[in-house]
Amino acid sequence: MFLKAPAAMSSDVMNIAKLAQGGSSEHQIQHRLDILKKWNFLPGSKILEIGCGQGDCTLVMAYMVGDQGHVTAIDPAPLDYGAPMTLGEAQNRLKQTPIGDRMTFCQSNLQEFLDSSASAEVYDYAIFVHSIWYLPSADALQPMLAALRGRTKQLLIAEYSLDVHGDIAVLPHLLAAISQAEFNSRGNALDRNDNIQSIISPRMISALAQKAGWEFQKEDIIESHEGQEDARWEVHRVLSKEYGLRSESSGDASRQGFANSLVHAVAESTRAIGPSPNLRTLPTWLGSWV
Amino acid sequence: MFLKAPAAMSSDVMNIAKLAQGGSSEHQIQHRLDILKKWNFLPGSKILEIGCGQGDCTLVMAYMVGDQGHVTAIDPAPLDYGAPMTLGEAQNRLKQTPIGDRMTFCQSNLQEFLDSSASAEVYDYAIFVHSIWYLPSADALQPMLAALRGRTKQLLIAEYSLDVHGDIAVLPHLLAAISQAEFNSRGNALDRNDNIQSIISPRMISALAQKAGWEFQKEDIIESHEGQEDARWEVHRVLSKEYGLRSESSGDASRQGFANSLVHAVAESTRAIGPSPNLRTLPTWLGSWV
């Protein structure tokens, strides 16, 4: 007997979901496939992935580059970071899959990695997929883009757009991102464990890439598909009791008033669109440079 | 020959516009009438208006309370503040109208005014119409609401909602308000001449009123009508070159990155809805207490 997949789910998604063994939802896999297919890289490509986290995107790329390709995935976060599975556990699980030898994980920041013997001379692609907003600020991105000059043939970046694209159901996600970025832009913020540290805009990313000597090739926008969980995750985080308490213990009064109003704006926009499954994730902006 | 007024414009708007002599647009008059009619106060009422500015709302109330009513309008701003007309010039002009004797303007903050001999024992209504977001923070509102206890029979507040009410054309105004409130929540911000100093939410206002001993009566929402200029004013301000320069000279790097992204979000949301006449002003929330 065959299990019937939802109409929208491709055989690629099913194959990758099987490899991920529940480590990544089908929606997350589909979203990463949507991004990577736009970039259309060739089988056999050598890819450097910056900010791989638990390896959700690493696995999808390893699947796509085929037997002759390879993904080197770096992230500076400690291997015991993350719950319910740590970074180290998740990465190890991916290494055990039948395509595990197409992936190499390194706990390293970009500059250290590029200076090390583990780094190839030149990669076909250096990619950032939803790792830009983990950076503390645009100031952290600038030297990374500069360091990649000459070390990769192409630079590919995918990050959320700040434009809701006319869809009111996306507004809570945008406001939740603004709220998290507000908290993490505080000089004295402790406990910076949000998924969103900064909301570096596509316009800012493009300006930084140009400044670092990259030549812009093209951009794209990918709408999130229904069911993609990110909006729900971020909105629930901002509306949680812990989030409010953490914010209150870190900041002066006028800033705290501003922060409270942002949380109220998230609550209002969420209430306005009804039950939480209706929350829609921000569109993703894609840029490529040579 | 008669000039034909737009269908939506009532004789009240036309009468008040004639009194205002161009000091206030018909859209602004209509909006204030929309608010005040919800509150339905009786002819002959004695009103204390807090944060009257140039007196746009003062004039509309003076028109509505009739011969036997009176509006005492206070604002702590210097009389030479404002352009192209100063506060003092605008208030003087209103005093010269046929209903000028129904209005008294005092340059004063609330506590000083209530302590002075100019203050009546008890007013029928104390009202704040779009003056809450001029306050630096919720901390400034709390003592004002407390000071009004026993000095007015009713407390009436109208301020923008943080909920766009499903209308994407309102988003640029919301984001422009967030951007201005971000700037003005900086401890070291100089040159605080924005129309929006803080975005104190309806939920916060209600909580403060309750804390000050006020009993909540009812709330309402008024949609802005098309043509109401506030969205356009605030968005143009945030997208102006001067605004960006001012922000850059006041703040640390991580905060400045956050501020830049907010401006980019305003730009994106504005571009997305087309030419600027399509920008729509935030709905207004109305609360009343006894």
XYZ file of C-alpha atoms in Angstrom:
580
model
C 0.000 0.000 0.000
C 1.245 3.449 -0.929
C 0.808 6.530 1.248
C -0.642 9.329 -0.793
C 1.295 12.573 -0.475
C -0.463 15.983 -0.601
C -0.709 17.189 -4.198
C 1.796 19.991 -3.705
C 4.532 17.789 -2.318
C 7.111 16.750 -4.876
C 9.068 13.512 -4.876
C 12.136 15.595 -3.981
C 10.448 16.751 -0.780
C 9.476 13.187 0.075
C 12.957 11.853 -0.591
C 14.592 14.561 1.517
C 12.017 14.207 4.314
C 12.888 10.530 4.469
C 16.586 11.370 4.824
C 15.817 14.034 7.477
C 13.860 11.512 9.574
C 11.701 14.210 11.141
C 14.608 16.581 11.775
C 13.047 19.076 9.387
C 9.360 19.490 8.487
C 8.150 19.009 4.928
C 7.248 22.707 4.811
C 10.802 23.679 5.716
C 12.223 21.317 3.122
C 9.828 22.597 0.459
C 10.794 26.202 1.236
C 14.504 25.449 0.894
C 13.918 23.584 -2.349
C 11.959 26.589 -3.653
C 14.951 28.829 -2.926
C 17.661 26.511 -4.210
C 15.848 25.672 -7.430
C 15.798 29.377 -8.288
C 19.602 29.316 -8.112
C 19.721 26.363 -10.383
C 23.189 25.142 -9.465
C 24.786 22.301 -11.351
C 25.261 18.759 -10.069
C 28.820 18.368 -8.869
C 28.970 21.894 -7.379
C 31.186 22.669 -4.412
C 29.241 24.821 -1.992
C 30.220 26.741 1.104
C 27.227 27.318 3.361
C 27.598 30.054 5.973
C 25.441 29.768 9.096
C 24.139 26.237 8.599
C 22.601 25.817 12.065
C 21.123 22.341 12.390
C 21.758 21.637 8.714
C 18.218 21.913 7.324
C 19.457 23.577 4.167
C 22.709 21.582 4.076
C 20.782 18.351 3.583
C 18.668 19.790 0.769
C 21.768 21.064 -1.031
C 23.609 17.766 -0.530
C 20.647 16.032 -2.144
C 20.695 18.448 -5.082
C 24.428 18.500 -5.891
C 24.515 14.738 -6.404
C 27.308 12.215 -5.907
C 30.025 14.456 -7.269
C 29.033 17.569 -5.335
C 29.889 18.646 -1.815
C 28.570 21.055 0.804
C 30.873 22.470 3.437
C 28.647 23.902 6.126
C 29.979 26.215 8.811
C 28.418 27.757 11.922
C 30.161 29.309 14.912
C 27.464 28.245 17.409
C 28.457 25.741 20.137
C 27.551 22.147 19.230
C 25.526 21.796 22.438
C 23.283 24.723 21.411
C 19.662 24.097 20.490
C 16.647 22.135 21.674
C 15.104 19.584 21.569
C 18.083 18.428 19.484
C 21.457 20.139 19.774
C 23.371 21.389 16.762
C 25.904 18.589 17.155
C 23.262 15.860 17.385
C 21.399 17.174 14.350
C 24.554 17.431 12.263
C 25.674 13.940 13.304
C 22.324 12.522 12.285
C 22.696 14.040 8.836
C 26.187 12.559 8.539
C 24.650 9.096 9.117
C 22.306 9.384 6.130
C 23.157 7.694 2.792
C 24.285 11.106 1.466
C 26.182 12.028 4.633
C 29.545 11.989 2.906
C 28.470 14.894 0.706
C 28.421 17.139 3.786
C 31.193 18.468 5.997
C 30.252 20.426 9.117
C 32.716 22.811 10.778
C 32.154 24.710 13.983
C 33.837 27.927 12.891
C 33.274 31.531 11.982
C 33.864 32.466 8.367
C 37.207 34.245 8.666
C 38.778 31.471 10.748
C 37.457 28.881 8.359
C 38.768 30.638 5.250
C 42.178 30.972 6.926
C 42.267 27.265 7.804
C 43.513 24.307 5.794
C 39.961 22.880 5.803
C 38.939 25.504 3.291
C 39.074 24.865 -0.444
C 40.824 27.411 -2.626
C 37.705 28.438 -4.509
C 34.058 27.318 -4.114
C 31.451 27.372 -6.846
C 28.957 29.025 -4.521
C 28.993 30.645 -1.118
C 25.470 30.733 0.224
C 23.581 32.280 3.119
C 20.064 30.873 3.510
C 18.159 32.547 6.369
C 21.375 33.090 8.268
C 21.704 36.871 7.767
C 19.131 37.794 10.427
C 21.084 35.709 12.983
C 23.928 38.218 12.665
C 24.003 40.948 15.323
C 24.059 43.727 12.724
C 24.983 44.771 9.208
C 28.423 45.638 10.586
C 29.037 41.924 11.112
C 28.013 41.066 7.564
C 30.295 43.561 5.813
C 33.660 41.857 6.592
C 32.194 38.431 5.745
C 31.194 39.547 2.274
C 34.615 41.122 1.802
C 36.404 37.958 2.964
C 34.527 35.861 0.408
C 35.873 37.860 -2.550
C 38.111 35.562 -4.588
C 37.076 32.506 -2.556
C 33.864 31.703 -4.413
C 32.659 32.124 -7.971
C 29.208 33.191 -6.907
C 27.614 34.660 -3.808
C 24.000 33.661 -3.120
C 21.891 35.115 -0.322
C 18.318 34.286 0.720
C 16.709 36.208 3.559
C 13.251 37.454 4.453
C 11.958 40.504 2.662
C 10.649 43.412 4.758
C 7.791 43.738 2.281
C 4.632 41.789 3.136
C 3.658 41.769 -0.551
C 0.135 42.916 0.006
C -0.748 40.042 2.326
C -2.086 41.161 5.684
C -1.602 37.638 7.082
C 2.164 38.267 6.893
C 2.041 41.374 9.095
C 2.351 39.557 12.462
C 5.577 37.903 11.277
C 7.007 41.272 10.157
C 6.091 42.908 13.469
C 7.468 39.960 15.457
C 10.743 40.298 13.539
C 10.831 44.041 14.308
C 10.208 43.305 17.987
C 13.029 40.735 18.228
C 15.410 43.031 16.342
C 14.530 45.852 18.745
C 15.467 43.695 21.725
C 18.712 42.537 20.174
C 19.765 46.039 19.105
C 19.992 47.027 22.768
C 23.596 47.482 23.780
C 22.940 45.849 27.131
C 20.747 42.961 25.972
C 21.557 39.670 27.649
C 20.156 36.276 26.736
C 20.267 36.827 22.987
C 18.704 33.526 22.006
C 16.169 34.801 19.486
C 15.954 33.402 16.002
C 16.062 36.972 14.773
C 18.908 39.184 15.944
C 18.612 41.889 13.298
C 16.373 42.724 10.360
C 18.962 43.534 7.732
C 16.998 44.610 4.671
C 17.554 43.440 1.089
C 18.547 47.007 0.241
C 21.172 46.961 2.982
C 22.503 43.549 1.918
C 22.823 44.758 -1.672
C 24.649 47.900 -0.575
C 27.090 45.883 1.552
C 27.761 43.386 -1.247
C 28.497 46.193 -3.682
C 30.800 47.852 -1.159
C 32.666 44.543 -0.797
C 33.287 44.452 -4.558
C 30.549 42.026 -5.624
C 28.791 42.536 -8.927
C 25.028 42.158 -8.666
C 23.494 39.578 -10.998
C 19.808 39.203 -10.196
C 17.176 39.125 -7.489
C 13.976 37.197 -6.913
C 11.139 36.988 -4.440
C 9.664 33.710 -3.241
C 6.313 33.767 -1.507
C 6.115 31.499 1.510
C 3.677 28.671 1.058
C 0.845 28.070 3.458
C 1.853 25.866 6.325
C 5.388 27.236 6.561
C 5.813 27.479 10.316
C 8.219 30.398 10.770
C 5.563 33.088 11.251
C 3.855 31.002 13.923
C 7.130 30.266 15.709
C 8.223 33.904 15.862
C 4.828 35.326 16.788
C 4.348 32.794 19.577
C 7.800 33.607 20.896
C 7.087 37.344 21.048
C 3.695 36.815 22.705
C 5.076 34.439 25.341
C 5.296 35.478 28.974
C 9.050 34.757 29.070
C 9.668 37.163 26.218
C 7.947 40.024 28.037
C 9.778 39.320 31.291
C 13.158 39.154 29.582
C 12.558 42.459 27.838
C 11.512 44.223 31.037
C 14.692 43.241 32.819
C 16.835 44.785 30.091
C 16.345 48.390 29.106
C 15.479 51.888 30.177
C 11.891 53.039 30.667
C 11.308 54.883 27.391
C 12.773 52.008 25.415
C 10.669 49.536 27.362
C 7.520 51.480 26.513
C 8.442 51.251 22.847
C 9.112 47.519 23.189
C 5.757 46.945 24.916
C 3.928 48.736 22.130
C 5.647 46.564 19.524
C 4.451 43.458 21.374
C 0.943 44.923 21.488
C 1.121 45.579 17.745
C 2.052 41.914 17.204
C -0.877 40.853 19.387
C -3.347 43.152 17.596
C -2.263 42.101 14.116
C -2.440 38.435 15.108
C -5.871 38.756 16.672
C -7.093 40.592 13.578
C -6.375 37.720 11.222
C -7.925 34.996 13.356
C -6.611 31.614 14.503
C -2.865 31.075 14.279
C -2.801 28.657 11.309
C -3.720 31.714 9.228
C -0.410 33.382 10.045
C 1.721 33.560 6.955
C 5.514 33.643 6.789
C 7.310 36.610 5.188
C 8.336 36.296 1.535
C 11.996 35.483 0.969
C 14.259 37.728 -1.074
C 17.034 36.111 -3.154
C 20.089 37.879 -4.450
C 23.053 36.614 -6.484
C 26.423 38.201 -7.214
C 29.649 37.314 -9.069
C -23.625 80.523 -8.221
C -23.058 77.881 -5.562
C -19.898 75.821 -5.211
C -20.777 72.161 -5.008
C -19.202 70.361 -2.076
C -18.118 66.715 -2.357
C -20.969 64.403 -1.452
C -19.322 63.226 1.762
C -18.806 66.686 3.177
C -21.444 67.735 5.655
C -22.634 71.264 6.325
C -20.810 71.024 9.678
C -17.495 70.457 7.888
C -18.174 73.379 5.570
C -19.135 75.678 8.437
C -16.052 74.769 10.457
C -13.759 75.012 7.415
C -15.043 78.535 6.886
C -14.178 79.404 10.483
C -10.737 77.771 10.173
C -9.917 79.833 7.065
C -7.526 77.229 5.723
C -5.844 76.614 9.081
C -7.124 73.034 9.012
C -7.973 70.899 5.973
C -11.490 69.592 5.417
C -10.164 66.063 5.911
C -8.769 66.972 9.319
C -12.015 68.655 10.315
C -14.061 65.687 9.121
C -11.874 63.287 11.102
C -12.293 65.296 14.309
C -16.036 65.524 13.767
C -16.139 61.744 13.304
C -14.430 61.290 16.671
C -16.367 63.901 18.601
C -19.760 62.792 17.299
C -19.083 59.335 18.746
C -18.732 60.936 22.157
C -21.992 62.726 21.717
C -21.467 65.452 24.282
C -24.235 67.868 25.121
C -24.443 71.495 24.026
C -23.280 73.679 26.881
C -20.526 71.256 27.942
C -17.389 72.533 29.654
C -14.428 70.742 28.129
C -10.766 70.574 29.072
C -8.615 69.666 26.068
C -5.122 68.387 26.837
C -2.482 68.840 24.144
C -4.410 71.146 21.814
C -1.487 72.083 19.561
C -2.636 74.548 16.923
C -6.248 74.120 18.011
C -7.614 72.000 15.151
C -9.775 69.995 17.517
C -10.468 72.962 19.809
C -12.313 74.755 17.013
C -14.425 71.721 16.162
C -15.401 71.268 19.802
C -16.160 74.977 20.223
C -18.489 74.678 17.228
C -20.208 71.651 18.733
C -20.737 72.833 22.329
C -22.708 75.887 21.192
C -23.118 79.310 22.757
C -23.337 78.030 26.315
C -20.379 75.671 26.104
C -16.674 76.309 26.540
C -13.381 74.633 25.633
C -10.287 75.264 27.711
C -7.368 74.079 25.604
C -3.912 73.581 27.086
C -0.551 72.717 25.563
C 2.900 73.126 27.110
C 4.632 73.826 23.754
C 6.176 77.292 23.229
C 3.878 79.651 21.342
C 6.570 80.242 18.705
C 6.678 76.503 17.892
C 5.400 75.272 14.534
C 5.578 76.157 10.854
C 4.380 77.660 8.569
C 2.161 79.086 11.316
C 3.270 79.100 14.949
C 1.098 77.769 17.756
C 0.482 81.283 18.999
C -0.517 82.626 15.580
C -2.878 79.721 14.963
C -4.525 80.044 18.372
C -4.893 83.819 17.956
C -6.576 83.337 14.612
C -9.123 81.008 16.172
C -9.802 83.553 18.909
C -10.721 86.088 16.172
C -13.483 83.867 14.741
C -17.162 84.496 15.607
C -16.969 81.594 18.109
C -13.605 82.688 19.514
C -15.013 83.449 22.946
C -15.936 79.800 23.403
C -12.212 78.933 23.510
C -9.508 79.668 26.070
C -5.922 78.691 25.271
C -3.325 78.241 28.018
C 0.350 77.499 27.519
C 0.708 75.073 30.387
C 1.263 71.487 31.318
C -1.638 69.666 32.920
C -0.499 69.610 36.537
C 0.385 73.308 36.582
C -2.890 74.163 34.940
C -4.973 72.121 37.394
C -3.132 73.797 40.294
C -3.793 77.284 38.897
C -6.760 79.580 39.410
C -7.491 79.367 35.648
C -8.785 75.847 36.157
C -12.461 75.173 36.808
C -13.361 72.973 39.745
C -14.846 70.180 37.632
C -15.103 69.826 33.821
C -17.734 67.799 32.023
C -15.062 66.185 29.850
C -11.291 66.017 29.769
C -10.223 64.969 26.297
C -7.059 63.910 24.540
C -7.440 63.824 20.736
C -4.252 62.633 19.005
C -2.113 64.101 21.746
C -1.061 60.860 23.484
C 1.612 59.969 20.900
C 3.222 63.383 21.460
C 4.076 62.289 24.998
C 7.592 60.922 25.465
C 6.322 57.686 27.017
C 3.575 55.968 28.955
C 5.368 57.089 32.112
C 4.409 60.669 31.278
C 0.739 59.755 30.775
C 0.258 57.955 34.081
C 0.463 61.031 36.394
C -1.739 63.063 34.024
C -4.537 60.503 34.206
C -4.158 60.372 37.981
C -4.260 64.188 38.270
C -7.548 64.312 36.335
C -9.395 62.161 38.877
C -12.062 64.310 40.528
C -11.464 67.178 38.113
C -13.662 65.926 35.252
C -16.824 63.864 35.038
C -15.600 61.933 32.027
C -12.254 61.122 30.463
C -12.207 60.755 26.667
C -9.179 59.636 24.679
C -8.724 59.272 20.908
C -5.439 57.974 19.542
C -4.305 55.833 16.630
C -4.808 52.106 16.871
C -1.807 49.827 16.256
C -4.087 47.555 14.253
C -4.242 48.232 10.508
C -7.680 46.583 10.367
C -6.893 44.411 7.426
C -5.975 47.297 5.146
C -2.512 46.969 3.643
C -2.596 50.635 2.572
C -2.325 51.544 6.274
C 0.920 49.625 6.793
C 3.297 52.456 5.756
C 1.720 54.728 8.381
C 2.104 52.056 11.083
C 5.747 51.448 10.162
C 6.464 55.201 9.985
C 5.005 55.552 13.477
C 7.205 52.672 14.709
C 10.252 54.326 13.136
C 9.591 57.703 14.775
C 8.895 56.068 18.132
C 12.175 54.152 17.819
C 14.108 57.387 17.352
C 12.383 59.127 20.209
C 12.836 56.202 22.600
C 16.613 56.722 22.424
C 17.907 58.124 25.684
C 20.305 60.404 23.836
C 17.983 61.582 21.052
C 18.252 65.288 20.310
C 15.994 67.294 18.020
C 12.797 65.561 19.071
C 10.483 67.415 16.691
C 8.549 64.436 15.323
C 4.780 64.335 15.339
C 5.091 60.924 16.929
C 7.183 60.595 20.078
C 5.842 57.263 21.288
C 3.351 54.647 20.133
C 1.408 54.100 23.318
C -1.071 51.340 22.503
C -4.791 51.327 23.349
C -4.086 48.384 25.665
C -1.467 50.433 27.502
C -3.731 53.500 27.741
C -6.515 51.357 29.173
C -4.162 49.808 31.725
C -2.882 53.225 32.825
C -6.413 54.650 33.126
C -7.483 51.721 35.267
C -4.404 52.116 37.458
C -5.294 55.804 37.919
C -8.741 54.824 39.222
C -10.836 55.422 36.097
C -13.772 53.153 35.338
C -13.863 52.052 31.716
C -17.114 52.818 29.874
C -16.687 51.929 26.212
C -14.377 51.881 23.237
C -14.788 52.430 19.521
C -12.755 52.325 16.333
C -13.034 54.938 13.597
C -11.598 54.144 10.205
C -9.750 57.024 8.615
C -11.409 58.266 5.486
C -9.593 58.496 2.196
C -7.783 61.748 1.764
C -6.853 62.079 5.434
C -3.289 63.346 5.144
C -1.597 62.001 8.284
C -0.222 58.821 6.686
C 1.307 60.823 3.856
C 2.817 63.365 6.237
C 4.447 60.770 8.476
C 5.700 58.532 5.670
C 7.229 61.466 3.788
C 8.918 62.602 6.956
C 10.510 59.192 7.578
C 11.648 58.872 3.956
C 13.186 62.350 3.862
C 16.932 62.807 3.692
C 16.934 64.967 6.843
C 15.314 62.169 8.837
C 18.024 59.692 7.887
C 20.818 62.145 8.666
C 19.364 63.043 12.035
C 19.045 59.397 13.002
C 22.618 58.615 12.008
C 24.029 61.320 14.234
C 22.250 59.934 17.286
C 22.754 56.324 18.262
C 25.089 53.392 18.506
C 25.825 51.171 15.510
C 23.535 48.210 16.260
C 20.648 50.532 16.999
C 21.335 52.500 13.831
C 21.176 49.291 11.783
C 17.780 48.559 13.283
C 16.634 52.123 12.547
C 17.804 51.877 8.926
C 15.880 48.664 8.425
C 12.713 50.273 9.776
C 13.107 53.077 7.232
C 13.619 50.479 4.509
C 10.464 48.691 5.643
C 8.540 51.974 5.349
C 9.970 52.474 1.846
C 9.116 48.917 0.749
C 5.577 49.022 2.077
C 5.011 52.412 0.444
C 6.384 51.309 -2.909
C 4.239 48.184 -2.750
C 0.952 50.075 -2.601
C 1.722 52.496 -5.395
C 1.525 56.304 -5.614
C 1.308 58.181 -2.332
C -2.374 59.230 -2.507
C -3.094 55.549 -1.868
C -1.518 55.754 1.578
C -4.174 55.390 4.218
C -4.087 56.788 7.748
C -4.286 54.424 10.743
C -7.694 53.844 12.318
C -8.350 55.803 15.497
C -9.216 54.113 18.767
C -11.618 55.859 21.156
C -11.933 55.135 24.845
C -14.157 56.708 27.513
C -14.027 56.473 31.306
C -15.898 57.872 34.307
